[in-house]
PDB file of C-alpha atoms in Angstrom:
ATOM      1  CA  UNK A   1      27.743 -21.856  -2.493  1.00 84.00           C
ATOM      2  CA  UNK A   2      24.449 -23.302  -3.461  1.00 91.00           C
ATOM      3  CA  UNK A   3      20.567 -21.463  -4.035  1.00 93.00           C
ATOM      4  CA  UNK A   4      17.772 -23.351  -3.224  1.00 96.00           C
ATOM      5  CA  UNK A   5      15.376 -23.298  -6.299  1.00 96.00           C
ATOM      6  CA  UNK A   6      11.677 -23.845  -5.791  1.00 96.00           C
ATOM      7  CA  UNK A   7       9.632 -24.198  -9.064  1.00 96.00           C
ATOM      8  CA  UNK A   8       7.468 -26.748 -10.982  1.00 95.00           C
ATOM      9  CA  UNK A   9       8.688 -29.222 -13.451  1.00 95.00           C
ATOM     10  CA  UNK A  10       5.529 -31.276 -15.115  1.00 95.00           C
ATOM     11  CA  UNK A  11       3.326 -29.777 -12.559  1.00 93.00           C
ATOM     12  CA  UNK A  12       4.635 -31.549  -9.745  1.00 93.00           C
ATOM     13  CA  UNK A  13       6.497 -29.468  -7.100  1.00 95.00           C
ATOM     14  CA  UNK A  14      10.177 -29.513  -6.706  1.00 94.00           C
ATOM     15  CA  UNK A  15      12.910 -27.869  -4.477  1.00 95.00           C
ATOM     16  CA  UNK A  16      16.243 -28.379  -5.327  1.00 95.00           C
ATOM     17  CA  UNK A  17      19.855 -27.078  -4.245  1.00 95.00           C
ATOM     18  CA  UNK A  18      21.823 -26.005  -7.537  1.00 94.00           C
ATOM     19  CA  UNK A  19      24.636 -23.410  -8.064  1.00 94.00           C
ATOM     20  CA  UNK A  20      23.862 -20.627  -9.207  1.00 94.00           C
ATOM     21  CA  UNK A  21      25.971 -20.734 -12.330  1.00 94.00           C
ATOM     22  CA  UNK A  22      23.803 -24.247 -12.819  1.00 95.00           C
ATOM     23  CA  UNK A  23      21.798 -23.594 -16.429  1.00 96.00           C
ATOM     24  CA  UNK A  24      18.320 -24.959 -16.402  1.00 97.00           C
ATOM     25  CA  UNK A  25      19.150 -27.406 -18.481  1.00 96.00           C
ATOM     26  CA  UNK A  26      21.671 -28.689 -16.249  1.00 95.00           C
ATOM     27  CA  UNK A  27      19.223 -28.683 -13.431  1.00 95.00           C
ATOM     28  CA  UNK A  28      16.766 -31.199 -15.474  1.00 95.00           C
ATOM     29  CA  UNK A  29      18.850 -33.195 -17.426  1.00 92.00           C
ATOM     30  CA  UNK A  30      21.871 -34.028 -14.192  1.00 90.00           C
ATOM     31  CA  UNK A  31      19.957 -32.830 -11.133  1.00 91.00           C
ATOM     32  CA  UNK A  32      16.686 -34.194 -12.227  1.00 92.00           C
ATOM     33  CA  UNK A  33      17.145 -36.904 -14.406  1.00 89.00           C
ATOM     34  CA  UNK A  34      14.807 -35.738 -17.015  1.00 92.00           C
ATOM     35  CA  UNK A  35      17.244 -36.490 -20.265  1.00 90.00           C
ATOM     36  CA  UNK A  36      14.486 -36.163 -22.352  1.00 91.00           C
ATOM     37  CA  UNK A  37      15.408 -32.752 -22.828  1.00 94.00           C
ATOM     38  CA  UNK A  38      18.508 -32.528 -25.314  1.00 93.00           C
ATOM     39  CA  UNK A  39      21.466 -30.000 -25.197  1.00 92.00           C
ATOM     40  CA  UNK A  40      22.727 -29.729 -28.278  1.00 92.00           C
ATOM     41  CA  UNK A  41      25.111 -26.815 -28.752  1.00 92.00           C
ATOM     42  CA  UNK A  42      24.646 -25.093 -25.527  1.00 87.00           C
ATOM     43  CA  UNK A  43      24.703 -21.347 -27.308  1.00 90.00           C
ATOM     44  CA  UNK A  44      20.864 -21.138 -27.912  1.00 91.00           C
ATOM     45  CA  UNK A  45      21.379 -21.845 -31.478  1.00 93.00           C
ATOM     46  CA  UNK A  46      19.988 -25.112 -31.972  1.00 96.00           C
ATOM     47  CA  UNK A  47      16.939 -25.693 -30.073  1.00 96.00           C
ATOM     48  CA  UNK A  48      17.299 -28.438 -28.725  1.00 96.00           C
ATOM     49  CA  UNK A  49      17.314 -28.030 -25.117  1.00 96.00           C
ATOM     50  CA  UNK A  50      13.866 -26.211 -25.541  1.00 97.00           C
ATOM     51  CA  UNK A  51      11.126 -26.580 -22.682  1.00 97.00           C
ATOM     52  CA  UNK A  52       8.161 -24.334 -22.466  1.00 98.00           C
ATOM     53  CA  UNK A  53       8.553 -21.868 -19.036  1.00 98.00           C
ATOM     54  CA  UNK A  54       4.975 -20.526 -17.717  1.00 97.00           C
ATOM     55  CA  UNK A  55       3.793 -22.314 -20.496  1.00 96.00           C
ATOM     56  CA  UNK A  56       5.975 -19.712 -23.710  1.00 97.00           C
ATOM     57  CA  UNK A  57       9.019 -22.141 -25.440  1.00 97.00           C
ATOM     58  CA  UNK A  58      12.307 -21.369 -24.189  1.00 97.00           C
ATOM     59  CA  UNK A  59      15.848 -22.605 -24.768  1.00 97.00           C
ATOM     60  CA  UNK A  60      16.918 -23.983 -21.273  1.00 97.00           C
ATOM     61  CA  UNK A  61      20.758 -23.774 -22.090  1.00 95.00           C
ATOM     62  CA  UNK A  62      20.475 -20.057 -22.204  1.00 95.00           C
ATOM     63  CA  UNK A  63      18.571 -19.627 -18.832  1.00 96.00           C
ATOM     64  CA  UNK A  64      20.038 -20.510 -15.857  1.00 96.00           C
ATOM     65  CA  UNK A  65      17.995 -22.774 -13.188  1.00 96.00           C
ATOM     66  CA  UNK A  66      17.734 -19.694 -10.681  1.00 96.00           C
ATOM     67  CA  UNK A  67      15.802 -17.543 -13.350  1.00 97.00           C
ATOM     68  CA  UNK A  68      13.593 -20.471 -13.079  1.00 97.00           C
ATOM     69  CA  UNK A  69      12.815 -20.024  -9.710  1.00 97.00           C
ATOM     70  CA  UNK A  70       8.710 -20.313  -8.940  1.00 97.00           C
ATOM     71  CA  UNK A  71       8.281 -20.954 -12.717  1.00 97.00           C
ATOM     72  CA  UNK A  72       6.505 -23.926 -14.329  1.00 97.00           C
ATOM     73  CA  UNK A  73       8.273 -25.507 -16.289  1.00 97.00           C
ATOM     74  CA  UNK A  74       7.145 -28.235 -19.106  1.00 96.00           C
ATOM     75  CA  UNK A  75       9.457 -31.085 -20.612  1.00 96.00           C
ATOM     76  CA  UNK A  76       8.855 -33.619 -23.336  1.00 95.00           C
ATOM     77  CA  UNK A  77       8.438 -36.002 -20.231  1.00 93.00           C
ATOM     78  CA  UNK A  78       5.313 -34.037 -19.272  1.00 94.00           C
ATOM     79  CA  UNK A  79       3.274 -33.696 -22.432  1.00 94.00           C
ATOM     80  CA  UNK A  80       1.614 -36.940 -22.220  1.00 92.00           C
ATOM     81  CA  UNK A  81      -1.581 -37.099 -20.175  1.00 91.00           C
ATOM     82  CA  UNK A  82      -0.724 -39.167 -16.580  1.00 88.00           C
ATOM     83  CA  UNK A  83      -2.821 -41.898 -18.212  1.00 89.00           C
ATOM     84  CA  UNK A  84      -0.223 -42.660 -20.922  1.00 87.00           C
ATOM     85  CA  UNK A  85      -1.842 -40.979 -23.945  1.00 91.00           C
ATOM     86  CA  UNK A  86       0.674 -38.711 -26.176  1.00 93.00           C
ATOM     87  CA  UNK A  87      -0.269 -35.183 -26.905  1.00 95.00           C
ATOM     88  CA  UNK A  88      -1.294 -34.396 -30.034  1.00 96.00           C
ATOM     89  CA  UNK A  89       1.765 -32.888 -31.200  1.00 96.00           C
ATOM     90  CA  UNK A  90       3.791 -36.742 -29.862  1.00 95.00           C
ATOM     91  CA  UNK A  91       0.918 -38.990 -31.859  1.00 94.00           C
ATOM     92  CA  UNK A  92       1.162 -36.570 -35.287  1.00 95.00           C
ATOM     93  CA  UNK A  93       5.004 -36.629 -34.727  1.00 94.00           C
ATOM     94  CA  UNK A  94       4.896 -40.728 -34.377  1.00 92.00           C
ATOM     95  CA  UNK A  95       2.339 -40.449 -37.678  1.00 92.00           C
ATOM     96  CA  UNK A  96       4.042 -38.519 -39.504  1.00 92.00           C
ATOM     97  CA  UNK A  97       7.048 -39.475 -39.002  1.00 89.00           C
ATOM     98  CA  UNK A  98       8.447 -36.358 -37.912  1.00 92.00           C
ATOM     99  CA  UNK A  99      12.233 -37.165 -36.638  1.00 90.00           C
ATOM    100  CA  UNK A 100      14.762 -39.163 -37.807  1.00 88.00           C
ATOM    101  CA  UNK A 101      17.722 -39.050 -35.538  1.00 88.00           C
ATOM    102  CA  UNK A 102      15.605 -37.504 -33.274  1.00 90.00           C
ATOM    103  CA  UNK A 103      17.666 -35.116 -31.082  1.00 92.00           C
ATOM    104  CA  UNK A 104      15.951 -32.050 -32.320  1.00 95.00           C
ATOM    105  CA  UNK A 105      12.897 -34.069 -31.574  1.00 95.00           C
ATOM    106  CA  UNK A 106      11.664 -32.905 -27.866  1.00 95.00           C
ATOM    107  CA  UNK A 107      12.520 -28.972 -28.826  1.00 97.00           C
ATOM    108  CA  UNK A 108      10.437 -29.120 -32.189  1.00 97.00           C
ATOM    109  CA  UNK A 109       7.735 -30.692 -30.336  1.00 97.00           C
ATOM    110  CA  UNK A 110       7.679 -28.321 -27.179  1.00 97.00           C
ATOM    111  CA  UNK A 111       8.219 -25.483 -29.955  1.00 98.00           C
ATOM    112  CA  UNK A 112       5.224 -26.269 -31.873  1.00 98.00           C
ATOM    113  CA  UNK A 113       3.364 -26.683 -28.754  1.00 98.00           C
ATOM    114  CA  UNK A 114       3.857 -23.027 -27.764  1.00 98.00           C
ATOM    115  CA  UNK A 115       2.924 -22.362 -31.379  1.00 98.00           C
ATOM    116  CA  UNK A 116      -0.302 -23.668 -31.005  1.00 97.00           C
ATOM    117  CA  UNK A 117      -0.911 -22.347 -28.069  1.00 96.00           C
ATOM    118  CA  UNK A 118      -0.918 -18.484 -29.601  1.00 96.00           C
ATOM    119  CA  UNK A 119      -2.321 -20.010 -33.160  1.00 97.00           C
ATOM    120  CA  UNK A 120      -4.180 -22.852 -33.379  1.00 96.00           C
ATOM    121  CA  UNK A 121      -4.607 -22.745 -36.970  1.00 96.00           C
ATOM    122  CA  UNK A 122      -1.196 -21.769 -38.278  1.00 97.00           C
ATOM    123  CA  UNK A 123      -0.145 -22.137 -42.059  1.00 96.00           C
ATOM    124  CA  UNK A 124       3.118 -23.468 -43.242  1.00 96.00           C
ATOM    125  CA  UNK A 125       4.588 -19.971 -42.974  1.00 96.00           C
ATOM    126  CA  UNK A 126       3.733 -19.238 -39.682  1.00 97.00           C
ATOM    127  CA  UNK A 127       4.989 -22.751 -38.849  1.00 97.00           C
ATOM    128  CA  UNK A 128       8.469 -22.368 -40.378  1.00 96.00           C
ATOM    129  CA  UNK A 129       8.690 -19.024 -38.738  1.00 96.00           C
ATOM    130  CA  UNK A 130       7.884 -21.019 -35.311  1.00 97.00           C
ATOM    131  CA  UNK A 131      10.158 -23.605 -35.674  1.00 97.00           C
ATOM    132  CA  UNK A 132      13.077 -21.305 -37.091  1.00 96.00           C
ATOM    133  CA  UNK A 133      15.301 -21.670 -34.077  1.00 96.00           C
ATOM    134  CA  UNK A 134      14.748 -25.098 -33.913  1.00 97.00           C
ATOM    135  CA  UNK A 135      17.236 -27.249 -36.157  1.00 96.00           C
ATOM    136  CA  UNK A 136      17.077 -30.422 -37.779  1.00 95.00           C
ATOM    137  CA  UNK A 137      19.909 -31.824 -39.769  1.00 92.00           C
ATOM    138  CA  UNK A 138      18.275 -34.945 -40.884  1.00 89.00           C
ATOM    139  CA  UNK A 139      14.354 -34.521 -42.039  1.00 89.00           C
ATOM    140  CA  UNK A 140      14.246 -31.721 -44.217  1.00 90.00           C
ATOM    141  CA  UNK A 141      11.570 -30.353 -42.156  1.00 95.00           C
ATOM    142  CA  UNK A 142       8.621 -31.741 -44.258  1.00 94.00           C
ATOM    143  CA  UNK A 143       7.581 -34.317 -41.531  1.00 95.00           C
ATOM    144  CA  UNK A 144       7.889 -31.952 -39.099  1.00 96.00           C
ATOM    145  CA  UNK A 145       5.369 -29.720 -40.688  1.00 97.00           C
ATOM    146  CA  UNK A 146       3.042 -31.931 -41.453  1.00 96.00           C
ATOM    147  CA  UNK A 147       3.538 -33.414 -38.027  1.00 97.00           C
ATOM    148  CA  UNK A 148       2.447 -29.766 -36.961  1.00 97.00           C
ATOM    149  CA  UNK A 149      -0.245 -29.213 -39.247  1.00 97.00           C
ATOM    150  CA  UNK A 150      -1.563 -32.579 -38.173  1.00 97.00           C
ATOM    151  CA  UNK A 151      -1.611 -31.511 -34.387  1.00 97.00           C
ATOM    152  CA  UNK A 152      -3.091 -28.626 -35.125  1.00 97.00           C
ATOM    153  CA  UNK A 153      -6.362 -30.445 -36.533  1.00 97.00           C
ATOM    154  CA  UNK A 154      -6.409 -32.406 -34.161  1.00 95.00           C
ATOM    155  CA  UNK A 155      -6.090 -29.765 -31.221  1.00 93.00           C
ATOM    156  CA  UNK A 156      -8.708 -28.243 -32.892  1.00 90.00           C
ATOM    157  CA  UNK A 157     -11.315 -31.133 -33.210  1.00 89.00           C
ATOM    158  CA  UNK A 158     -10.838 -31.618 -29.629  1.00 86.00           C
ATOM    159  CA  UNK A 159     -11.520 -28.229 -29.201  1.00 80.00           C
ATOM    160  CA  UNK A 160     -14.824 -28.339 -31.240  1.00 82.00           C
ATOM    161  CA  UNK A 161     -15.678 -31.691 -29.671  1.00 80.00           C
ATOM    162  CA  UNK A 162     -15.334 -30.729 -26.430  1.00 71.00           C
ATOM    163  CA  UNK A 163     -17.320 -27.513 -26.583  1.00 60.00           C
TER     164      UNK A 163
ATOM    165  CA  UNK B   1      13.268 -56.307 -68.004  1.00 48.00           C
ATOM    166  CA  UNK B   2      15.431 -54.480 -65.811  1.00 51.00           C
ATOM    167  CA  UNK B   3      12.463 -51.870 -64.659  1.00 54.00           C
ATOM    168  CA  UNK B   4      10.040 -54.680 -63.584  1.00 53.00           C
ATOM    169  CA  UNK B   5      13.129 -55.761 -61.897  1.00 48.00           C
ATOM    170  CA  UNK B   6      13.386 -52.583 -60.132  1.00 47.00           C
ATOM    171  CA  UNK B   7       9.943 -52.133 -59.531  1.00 48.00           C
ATOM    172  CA  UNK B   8       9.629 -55.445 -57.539  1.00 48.00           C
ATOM    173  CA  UNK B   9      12.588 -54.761 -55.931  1.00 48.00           C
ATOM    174  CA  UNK B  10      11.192 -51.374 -54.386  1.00 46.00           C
ATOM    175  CA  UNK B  11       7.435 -52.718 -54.299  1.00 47.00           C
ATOM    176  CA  UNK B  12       9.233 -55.204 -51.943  1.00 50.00           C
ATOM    177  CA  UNK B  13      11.231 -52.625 -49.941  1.00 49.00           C
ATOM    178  CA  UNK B  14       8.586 -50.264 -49.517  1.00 49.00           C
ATOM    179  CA  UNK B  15       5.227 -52.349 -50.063  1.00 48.00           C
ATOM    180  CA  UNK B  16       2.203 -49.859 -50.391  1.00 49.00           C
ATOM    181  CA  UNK B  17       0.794 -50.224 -46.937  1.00 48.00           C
ATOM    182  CA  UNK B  18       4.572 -48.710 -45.444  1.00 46.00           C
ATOM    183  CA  UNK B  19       4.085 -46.260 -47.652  1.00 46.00           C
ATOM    184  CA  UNK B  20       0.623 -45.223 -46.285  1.00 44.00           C
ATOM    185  CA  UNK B  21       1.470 -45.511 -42.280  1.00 45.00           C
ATOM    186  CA  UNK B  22       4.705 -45.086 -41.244  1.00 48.00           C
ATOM    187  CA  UNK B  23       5.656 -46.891 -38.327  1.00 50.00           C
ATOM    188  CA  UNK B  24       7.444 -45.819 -35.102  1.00 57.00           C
ATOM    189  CA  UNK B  25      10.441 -47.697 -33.386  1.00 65.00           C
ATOM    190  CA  UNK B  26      10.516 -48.624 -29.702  1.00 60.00           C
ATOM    191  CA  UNK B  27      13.410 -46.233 -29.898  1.00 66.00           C
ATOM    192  CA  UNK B  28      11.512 -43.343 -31.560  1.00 74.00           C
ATOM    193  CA  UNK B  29       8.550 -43.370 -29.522  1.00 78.00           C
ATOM    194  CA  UNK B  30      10.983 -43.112 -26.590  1.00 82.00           C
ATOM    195  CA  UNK B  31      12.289 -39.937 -27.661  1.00 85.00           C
ATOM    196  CA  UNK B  32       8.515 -38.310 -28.420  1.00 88.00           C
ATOM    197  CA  UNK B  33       7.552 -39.444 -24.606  1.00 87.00           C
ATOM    198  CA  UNK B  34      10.850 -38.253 -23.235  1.00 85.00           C
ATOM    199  CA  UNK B  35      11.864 -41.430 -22.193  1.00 79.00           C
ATOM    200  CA  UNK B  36      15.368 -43.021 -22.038  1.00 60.00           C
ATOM    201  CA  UNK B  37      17.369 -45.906 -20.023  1.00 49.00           C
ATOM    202  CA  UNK B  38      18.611 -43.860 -17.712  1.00 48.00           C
ATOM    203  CA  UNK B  39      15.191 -41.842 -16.814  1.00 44.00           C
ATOM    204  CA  UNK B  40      13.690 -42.638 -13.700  1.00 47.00           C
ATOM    205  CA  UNK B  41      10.480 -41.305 -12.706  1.00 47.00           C
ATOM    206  CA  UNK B  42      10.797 -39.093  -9.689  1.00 47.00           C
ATOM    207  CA  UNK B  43       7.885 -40.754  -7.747  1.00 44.00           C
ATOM    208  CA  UNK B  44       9.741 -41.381  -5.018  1.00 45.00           C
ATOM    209  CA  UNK B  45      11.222 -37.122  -5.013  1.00 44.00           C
ATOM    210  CA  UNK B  46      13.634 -36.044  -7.395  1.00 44.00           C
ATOM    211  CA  UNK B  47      17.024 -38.388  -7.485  1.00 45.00           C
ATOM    212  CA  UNK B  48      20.044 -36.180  -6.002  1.00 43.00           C
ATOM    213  CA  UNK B  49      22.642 -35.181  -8.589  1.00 42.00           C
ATOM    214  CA  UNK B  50      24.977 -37.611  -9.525  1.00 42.00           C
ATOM    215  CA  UNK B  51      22.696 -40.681  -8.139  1.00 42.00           C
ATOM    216  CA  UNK B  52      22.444 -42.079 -11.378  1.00 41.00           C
ATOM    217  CA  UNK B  53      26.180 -42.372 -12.098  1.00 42.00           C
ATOM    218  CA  UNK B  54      26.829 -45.330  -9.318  1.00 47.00           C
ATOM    219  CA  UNK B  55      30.736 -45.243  -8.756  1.00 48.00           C
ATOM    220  CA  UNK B  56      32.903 -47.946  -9.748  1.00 50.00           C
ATOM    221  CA  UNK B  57      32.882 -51.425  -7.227  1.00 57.00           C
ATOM    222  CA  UNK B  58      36.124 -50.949  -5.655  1.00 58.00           C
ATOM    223  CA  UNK B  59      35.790 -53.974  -3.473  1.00 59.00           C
TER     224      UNK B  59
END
């Protein structure tokens, strides 16, 4: 038995069959094609696999793709502008050199995205408290932060420019 | 002797201006856009499950 699953993935519309034991992460990463997105342990304890839903980070191996239904959904593959240029939070991770390995990579970004979103100047506190169920094995987390801190200027200065 | 030895050594591996901007693989900047071989941008509507694993020739 399938469900037919209407939502929006990188604001374009899509309408898909899927079971309905199908996690979301399943639906974007087999149904979709959109590997981008990472599934690392698949018990919501890694990060990972995180995508932003209605625009708040969540961990897609812990939500399954009918909960998703008439949703917008955001991967790493739509944080660029159409015209090619990276989101602040992709240059200041390519800057700073935020990722290593870079598995964690798409769910720190999309993580830190949603951070900035609710606090758009945080400190390194607030940012470790963002990015706490987000996990990195190989950076140490300093990169990341500045990455963070970095997008955050720059987020702002857009902001300040553009008012 | 052996610390200017060791200090050309690691001014050679890490001259000053790698230490000021880090650079980003091909690789690496694949991961921050999302990209990967095997992503295909659903232009043409969203490929079916499965279409990206083409079974084996069998003829």
């Amino acid at each position: 038995m399938m469900t037919t699953i209407s939502l929006s993935i990188n604001e374009r519309p899509v309408q898909i069959d899927a079971e309905p034991r199908a996690l979301l992460v399943q639906l974007l990463r087999e149904h979709l094609g959109l590997t981008g997105t990472h599934c690392g342990c698949d018990t919501s304890q890694c990060g990972a696999c995180t995508v932003l839903m209605d625009g708040r980070a969540i961990k897609s191996c812990s939500v399954l793709a009918a909960q998703a239904d008439g949703r917008a959904i955001t991967t790493v593959e739509g944080l660029a502008a159409t015209d090619g240029r990276l989101h602040p939070i992709q240059q200041a991770f390519s800057e700073q050199h935020g990722l290593q390995c870079g598995f964690c990579t798409p769910g720190m970004m999309l993580a830190a995205v949603d951070l900035l979103q609710r606090n758009p100047d945080p400190d390194d506190q607030a940012i470790g408290e963002a990015l706490e169920g987000n996990l990195c094995r190989c950076t140490g987390y300093q990169n990341i932060i500045k990455a963070v801190r970095q997008a955050a200027r720059a987020c702002q200065s857009a902001h300040s420019d553009g008012a | 002797m052996e610390d200017a030895w060791f200090e050309l050594t690691v001014d050679r591996v890490h001259p000053p201006q790698a230490k000021r901007t880090t650079t980003t693989s091909a690789c690496s900047q694949g991961i921050i856009t999302g990209e990967s071989p095997r992503y295909q941008p659903h232009d043409e509507g969203p490929p079916i499950a499965g279409a990206l694993r083409q079974p084996p020739n069998t003829e």
